Amino acid sequence: MIVTRRFSFTNFAIATSALCFQLFVLYPWHKRLDKDFAELREEHIRLMQKGEEARLVELKEIREGLSILKRKAG
């Protein structure tokens, strides 16, 4: 009987401490990670748009150069 009672109390103590750890450590950390990932995603999108704009400018310059060469050759 005493062993069963001690086992129940030990189980309760472990479960309570695990729940407290989840609530006070893991949950706030999870919120912080979500915020950091959202910022990272926004930065990634911004860099992809900047790279796409640079690529389009470069393609425009290449087309202009080719049209100049065609006019000179033709």
One Martini backbone bead per residue (centre of mass of N, CA, C, O) as a GRO file, in nm:
protein
   74
    1MET     BB    1   0.058   0.063  -0.022
    2ILE     BB    2   0.301   0.254   0.007
    3VAL     BB    3   0.415   0.208  -0.277
    4THR     BB    4   0.170   0.308  -0.432
    5ARG     BB    5   0.166   0.591  -0.311
    6ARG     BB    6   0.453   0.674  -0.398
    7PHE     BB    7   0.410   0.628  -0.697
    8SER     BB    8   0.183   0.835  -0.730
    9PHE     BB    9   0.340   1.081  -0.629
   10THR     BB   10   0.574   1.063  -0.830
   11ASN     BB   11   0.402   1.083  -1.084
   12PHE     BB   12   0.281   1.360  -1.014
   13ALA     BB   13   0.548   1.518  -0.994
   14ILE     BB   14   0.648   1.466  -1.281
   15ALA     BB   15   0.401   1.576  -1.433
   16THR     BB   16   0.408   1.861  -1.313
   17SER     BB   17   0.696   1.937  -1.404
   18ALA     BB   18   0.645   1.894  -1.707
   19LEU     BB   19   0.420   2.103  -1.737
   20CYS     BB   20   0.580   2.347  -1.638
   21PHE     BB   21   0.797   2.332  -1.854
   22GLN     BB   22   0.607   2.372  -2.095
   23LEU     BB   23   0.479   2.647  -2.005
   24PHE     BB   24   0.762   2.815  -1.912
   25VAL     BB   25   0.956   2.724  -2.166
   26LEU     BB   26   0.847   2.609  -2.443
   27TYR     BB   27   0.623   2.807  -2.523
   28PRO     BB   28   0.789   3.074  -2.542
   29TRP     BB   29   0.995   2.955  -2.741
   30HIS     BB   30   0.792   2.900  -2.965
   31LYS     BB   31   0.709   3.195  -3.009
   32ARG     BB   32   0.990   3.294  -3.084
   33LEU     BB   33   1.032   3.109  -3.330
   34ASP     BB   34   0.793   3.212  -3.494
   35LYS     BB   35   0.897   3.501  -3.517
   36ASP     BB   36   1.171   3.436  -3.651
   37PHE     BB   37   1.052   3.288  -3.900
   38ALA     BB   38   0.891   3.527  -4.008
   39GLU     BB   39   1.135   3.711  -4.052
   40LEU     BB   40   1.288   3.521  -4.239
   41ARG     BB   41   1.071   3.505  -4.460
   42GLU     BB   42   1.067   3.808  -4.527
   43GLU     BB   43   1.366   3.826  -4.606
   44HIS     BB   44   1.357   3.619  -4.832
   45ILE     BB   45   1.149   3.762  -5.008
   46ARG     BB   46   1.310   4.023  -5.044
   47LEU     BB   47   1.558   3.891  -5.181
   48MET     BB   48   1.407   3.764  -5.419
   49GLN     BB   49   1.300   4.031  -5.537
   50LYS     BB   50   1.574   4.165  -5.576
   51GLY     BB   51   1.687   3.945  -5.769
   52GLU     BB   52   1.466   3.974  -5.986
   53GLU     BB   53   1.518   4.270  -6.053
   54ALA     BB   54   1.814   4.230  -6.140
   55ARG     BB   55   1.753   4.029  -6.368
   56LEU     BB   56   1.572   4.217  -6.538
   57VAL     BB   57   1.784   4.435  -6.587
   58GLU     BB   58   1.987   4.250  -6.727
   59LEU     BB   59   1.802   4.161  -6.960
   60LYS     BB   60   1.755   4.443  -7.073
   61GLU     BB   61   2.052   4.502  -7.141
   62ILE     BB   62   2.090   4.267  -7.334
   63ARG     BB   63   1.871   4.346  -7.538
   64GLU     BB   64   1.990   4.621  -7.607
   65GLY     BB   65   2.261   4.513  -7.708
   66LEU     BB   66   2.141   4.336  -7.936
   67SER     BB   67   1.997   4.564  -8.090
   68ILE     BB   68   2.253   4.721  -8.156
   69LEU     BB   69   2.397   4.493  -8.312
   70LYS     BB   70   2.176   4.461  -8.530
   71ARG     BB   71   2.193   4.751  -8.643
   72LYS     BB   72   2.495   4.734  -8.725
   73ALA     BB   73   2.464   4.474  -8.907
   74GLY     BB   74   2.198   4.583  -9.079
   0.00000   0.00000   0.00000
